[in-house]
Coordinates of C-alpha atoms in Angstrom, one line a residue:
Chain A
M1 CA 29.6 -5.0 13.2
N2 CA 27.8 -1.6 12.9
T3 CA 30.8 0.5 12.0
Q4 CA 33.1 0.7 8.9
G5 CA 35.7 3.4 9.3
D6 CA 33.7 6.4 10.5
W7 CA 30.4 4.8 9.7
Q8 CA 27.9 4.1 12.5
L9 CA 24.4 2.9 12.3
D10 CA 21.9 5.7 13.0
P11 CA 20.5 5.2 16.6
R12 CA 16.9 5.4 15.4
L13 CA 17.6 2.7 12.8
A14 CA 19.4 0.6 15.4
E15 CA 16.4 0.9 17.7
D16 CA 13.7 0.1 15.1
T17 CA 15.5 -2.8 13.4
H18 CA 17.4 -6.0 14.0
P19 CA 20.5 -7.3 12.2
V20 CA 20.1 -9.9 9.6
A21 CA 23.3 -9.9 7.5
H22 CA 26.4 -7.9 6.8
L23 CA 26.4 -7.6 3.0
G24 CA 29.3 -6.3 0.9
L25 CA 28.2 -2.7 1.1
S26 CA 25.1 -2.6 3.4
E27 CA 23.8 -3.8 6.7
L28 CA 20.7 -5.8 6.0
R29 CA 18.2 -5.4 8.9
L30 CA 14.7 -6.4 9.7
M31 CA 12.2 -3.7 10.7
D32 CA 10.7 -4.7 14.1
D33 CA 7.1 -4.6 12.8
A34 CA 5.3 -7.9 12.4
H35 CA 2.6 -6.2 10.2
H36 CA 5.0 -6.4 7.2
P37 CA 8.0 -8.5 6.1
W38 CA 10.2 -5.4 5.9
L39 CA 13.9 -5.2 5.3
I40 CA 16.1 -2.2 5.6
L41 CA 19.5 -1.9 3.7
V42 CA 21.9 0.7 5.2
P43 CA 25.1 1.2 3.1
R44 CA 28.1 1.6 5.3
I45 CA 29.2 4.9 3.8
P46 CA 29.9 7.7 6.3
G47 CA 27.7 10.7 5.8
A48 CA 25.6 9.4 3.0
R49 CA 22.1 10.8 3.0
E50 CA 21.1 10.5 -0.7
L51 CA 21.6 7.8 -3.3
T52 CA 23.4 10.5 -5.2
D53 CA 26.0 10.7 -2.4
L54 CA 27.3 7.2 -3.3
R55 CA 29.9 6.6 -5.9
A56 CA 28.4 5.0 -9.1
S57 CA 30.2 1.8 -8.2
D58 CA 28.6 1.7 -4.8
R59 CA 25.2 2.5 -6.2
A60 CA 25.6 -0.5 -8.5
V61 CA 26.4 -2.7 -5.5
L62 CA 23.5 -1.3 -3.6
T63 CA 21.2 -2.0 -6.6
R64 CA 22.4 -5.6 -6.4
E65 CA 21.9 -5.8 -2.7
I66 CA 18.3 -4.4 -3.0
N67 CA 17.8 -7.2 -5.5
V68 CA 19.1 -9.8 -3.1
G69 CA 16.8 -8.5 -0.4
S70 CA 13.8 -8.4 -2.8
R71 CA 14.5 -12.0 -4.0
V72 CA 14.6 -13.2 -0.4
L73 CA 11.2 -11.6 0.4
Q74 CA 9.7 -13.0 -2.8
A75 CA 11.1 -16.5 -2.0
L76 CA 9.8 -16.6 1.6
F77 CA 6.6 -14.6 1.4
K78 CA 5.4 -14.6 -2.2
P79 CA 4.1 -11.0 -1.8
D80 CA 1.6 -9.4 -4.2
K81 CA 3.9 -6.4 -4.5
L82 CA 7.3 -5.2 -3.3
N83 CA 7.7 -1.6 -2.2
V84 CA 11.3 -0.3 -2.5
A85 CA 12.0 3.1 -1.3
A86 CA 14.8 5.5 -0.1
L87 CA 12.9 8.3 1.7
G88 CA 14.9 9.5 4.7
N89 CA 12.6 12.3 5.7
M90 CA 12.8 11.2 9.4
V91 CA 16.1 9.5 9.6
E92 CA 18.8 11.2 7.6
Q93 CA 21.2 8.3 7.2
L94 CA 20.8 6.7 3.8
H95 CA 18.7 3.6 4.1
V96 CA 16.5 1.7 1.6
H97 CA 13.2 0.0 2.5
V98 CA 12.3 -3.3 0.9
I99 CA 8.8 -4.4 2.0
A100 CA 6.7 -7.3 1.1
R101 CA 3.1 -6.1 0.5
F102 CA -0.1 -8.0 0.4
R103 CA -3.6 -7.0 -0.8
N104 CA -4.9 -7.9 2.6
D105 CA -2.1 -6.2 4.7
I106 CA -3.0 -3.5 7.2
A107 CA -2.0 -0.6 5.0
W108 CA -2.9 -1.8 1.5
P109 CA -3.0 0.0 -0.9
R110 CA -1.4 2.9 0.9
P111 CA 2.4 3.0 1.6
V112 CA 3.3 1.5 5.0
W113 CA 4.8 4.6 6.5
G114 CA 2.7 6.3 9.2
T115 CA -0.4 4.2 8.6
A116 CA -0.3 2.0 11.7
S117 CA 1.8 1.7 14.8
A118 CA 4.6 -0.9 14.5
S119 CA 3.7 -4.3 16.0
P120 CA 7.0 -5.6 17.5
Y121 CA 7.8 -9.3 17.0
S122 CA 7.7 -11.6 20.0
P123 CA 11.1 -12.9 20.8
E124 CA 10.3 -16.3 19.4
A125 CA 8.8 -14.9 16.1
L126 CA 11.8 -12.6 15.7
V127 CA 14.3 -15.4 16.0
Q128 CA 12.3 -17.6 13.6
R129 CA 11.9 -14.8 11.0
I130 CA 15.6 -13.8 11.2
N131 CA 16.6 -17.5 10.8
A132 CA 14.3 -17.9 7.8
L133 CA 15.8 -14.8 6.2
R134 CA 19.4 -16.0 6.8
D135 CA 18.5 -19.4 5.4
A136 CA 17.0 -17.8 2.3
L137 CA 20.0 -15.6 1.9
D138 CA 22.3 -18.6 2.0
A139 CA 20.2 -20.6 -0.4
Chain B
M1 CA 6.9 7.7 -28.3
N2 CA 5.1 5.7 -25.6
T3 CA 5.6 2.3 -27.0
Q4 CA 8.6 0.0 -27.5
G5 CA 7.7 -3.3 -29.0
D6 CA 4.7 -4.4 -27.0
W7 CA 5.3 -1.8 -24.3
Q8 CA 2.6 0.8 -23.7
L9 CA 2.5 3.4 -21.0
D10 CA -0.1 2.6 -18.4
P11 CA -3.3 4.8 -18.9
R12 CA -3.3 6.0 -15.3
L13 CA 0.4 7.1 -15.6
A14 CA -0.4 8.7 -19.0
E15 CA -3.2 10.7 -17.4
D16 CA -1.3 11.7 -14.2
T17 CA 2.0 12.7 -15.8
H18 CA 3.5 14.7 -18.7
P19 CA 6.4 13.6 -21.0
V20 CA 9.8 15.2 -20.3
A21 CA 12.3 12.9 -22.0
H22 CA 12.8 9.6 -23.7
L23 CA 15.8 8.1 -21.9
G24 CA 17.7 5.0 -23.0
L25 CA 15.5 2.6 -21.0
S26 CA 12.8 4.8 -19.4
E27 CA 10.3 7.4 -20.2
L28 CA 11.0 10.4 -17.9
R29 CA 7.7 12.1 -17.0
L30 CA 6.6 14.9 -14.7
M31 CA 3.8 14.2 -12.2
D32 CA 1.0 16.8 -12.7
D33 CA 1.2 18.0 -9.1
A34 CA 2.6 21.4 -8.5
H35 CA 2.9 20.6 -4.8
H36 CA 6.1 18.8 -5.4
P37 CA 8.8 18.6 -8.2
W38 CA 8.1 15.0 -8.9
L39 CA 9.5 12.9 -11.7
I40 CA 8.4 9.4 -12.7
L41 CA 10.6 7.0 -14.6
V42 CA 8.9 4.2 -16.5
P43 CA 11.2 1.5 -18.0
R44 CA 9.9 0.5 -21.4
I45 CA 9.9 -3.3 -20.6
P46 CA 6.7 -5.0 -21.4
G47 CA 5.0 -6.7 -18.4
A48 CA 7.5 -5.4 -15.8
R49 CA 5.9 -4.9 -12.4
E50 CA 8.8 -5.3 -10.1
L51 CA 12.5 -4.2 -10.2
T52 CA 13.2 -7.9 -10.0
D53 CA 11.5 -8.4 -13.3
L54 CA 14.2 -6.5 -15.1
R55 CA 17.4 -8.1 -16.3
A56 CA 20.4 -7.1 -14.2
S57 CA 21.7 -5.0 -17.1
D58 CA 18.4 -3.1 -17.3
R59 CA 18.4 -2.6 -13.6
A60 CA 21.8 -1.0 -13.9
V61 CA 20.6 1.3 -16.6
L62 CA 17.6 2.2 -14.5
T63 CA 19.8 3.0 -11.5
R64 CA 21.8 5.4 -13.7
E65 CA 18.6 7.0 -15.0
I66 CA 17.3 7.4 -11.5
N67 CA 20.5 9.2 -10.8
V68 CA 20.1 11.5 -13.8
G69 CA 16.6 12.4 -12.6
S70 CA 17.8 12.9 -9.1
R71 CA 20.6 15.2 -10.2
V72 CA 18.3 17.3 -12.3
L73 CA 15.9 17.8 -9.4
Q74 CA 18.9 18.7 -7.1
A75 CA 20.3 21.2 -9.7
L76 CA 17.0 22.9 -10.3
F77 CA 15.3 22.8 -6.8
K78 CA 18.0 22.2 -4.2
P79 CA 15.7 20.0 -2.2
D80 CA 16.2 19.2 1.5
K81 CA 15.7 15.5 0.6
L82 CA 15.0 13.3 -2.3
N83 CA 12.4 10.5 -2.1
V84 CA 13.0 7.7 -4.5
A85 CA 10.5 4.8 -4.6
A86 CA 9.1 2.0 -6.6
L87 CA 5.8 1.2 -5.0
G88 CA 3.2 0.2 -7.5
N89 CA 0.3 -0.7 -5.2
M90 CA -2.1 1.3 -7.3
V91 CA -0.5 1.2 -10.8
E92 CA 1.0 -2.2 -11.6
Q93 CA 3.3 -1.1 -14.4
L94 CA 6.8 -0.7 -13.0
H95 CA 7.6 3.0 -12.3
V96 CA 9.9 4.8 -10.0
H97 CA 9.1 8.1 -8.2
V98 CA 11.9 10.7 -7.8
I99 CA 10.5 13.5 -5.7
A100 CA 12.1 16.7 -4.4
R101 CA 11.1 17.2 -0.8
F102 CA 11.3 20.3 1.4
R103 CA 10.9 20.7 5.1
N104 CA 8.1 23.2 4.4
D105 CA 6.3 21.2 1.7
I106 CA 2.6 20.2 2.1
A107 CA 3.3 16.6 3.2
W108 CA 6.6 16.9 5.1
P109 CA 7.8 14.7 6.8
R110 CA 5.3 12.2 5.6
P111 CA 5.6 10.5 2.2
V112 CA 3.7 12.4 -0.5
W113 CA 1.4 9.6 -1.5
G114 CA -2.2 10.0 -0.4
T115 CA -1.5 13.0 1.8
A116 CA -3.0 15.8 -0.3
S117 CA -4.9 16.0 -3.6
A118 CA -2.7 16.8 -6.6
S119 CA -2.6 20.4 -7.6
P120 CA -2.4 20.4 -11.4
Y121 CA 0.0 22.8 -13.1
S122 CA -1.4 25.7 -15.0
P123 CA -0.5 25.4 -18.7
E124 CA 2.1 28.2 -18.4
A125 CA 3.7 26.7 -15.3
L126 CA 3.7 23.3 -16.9
V127 CA 5.5 24.4 -20.0
Q128 CA 8.0 26.4 -17.9
R129 CA 8.8 23.5 -15.7
I130 CA 9.2 21.0 -18.5
N131 CA 11.4 23.3 -20.3
A132 CA 13.5 23.8 -17.2
L133 CA 13.8 20.1 -16.7
R134 CA 14.8 19.5 -20.3
D135 CA 17.4 22.3 -20.1
A136 CA 18.8 20.7 -17.0
L137 CA 18.9 17.3 -18.6
D138 CA 20.9 18.7 -21.5
A139 CA 23.3 20.6 -19.3

């Protein structure tokens, strides 16, 4: 389900990511870039662009959902660092990146945005990764 | 005050930023880069590197302090977009960037990190900006 009331997933986010889980507030999605274990959380709040557009109670839920996504990446990938960011310079719909970073990844120590073209998952790798994420979410 | 128990501000953050306010959990500081109105929040939690290192109650406070910093930037600068990020690839101590972005700023639409050398404030501009931030915080 990509809609909640008037909410619809931004077409660019829909194209660049794959669904992982429908959380209480947010869609949890996987960025289609095998360079980095990279989650995107998209709160289903119509018209939200900034974190400040959310009600405080929704911001609190989003904070917890960011923590859930972060814990899943830590459990599965044991990253050297997490990068957590709400930027939105390119896609206006509020979305939060949670990215597992490694000292030997393609962009380190720079941020991931704009440093290398995305490397789409093969169908098999995509299914495997999404299943692993869902299992870790359920654990 | 830059210490709380065993907590000490990272020397790189101390060098790159100026103190604005001592919030309940975090030091609120201004990045010394006149290219962008750019705040840094540094929770005074010894050893914290990741948001997941904080207790849930501290994460909730940090979420509120990020919102305070965001509102201050919105009130003073009316940015086209806020960028909010906890990266930490270069400086390990947990810190959160809150940056006012404009469609005509030097890095748009890219993230600010690594795109241009910092442009330090003149002493007069620095005092003026910090006073404006403090006034907005008190408002």
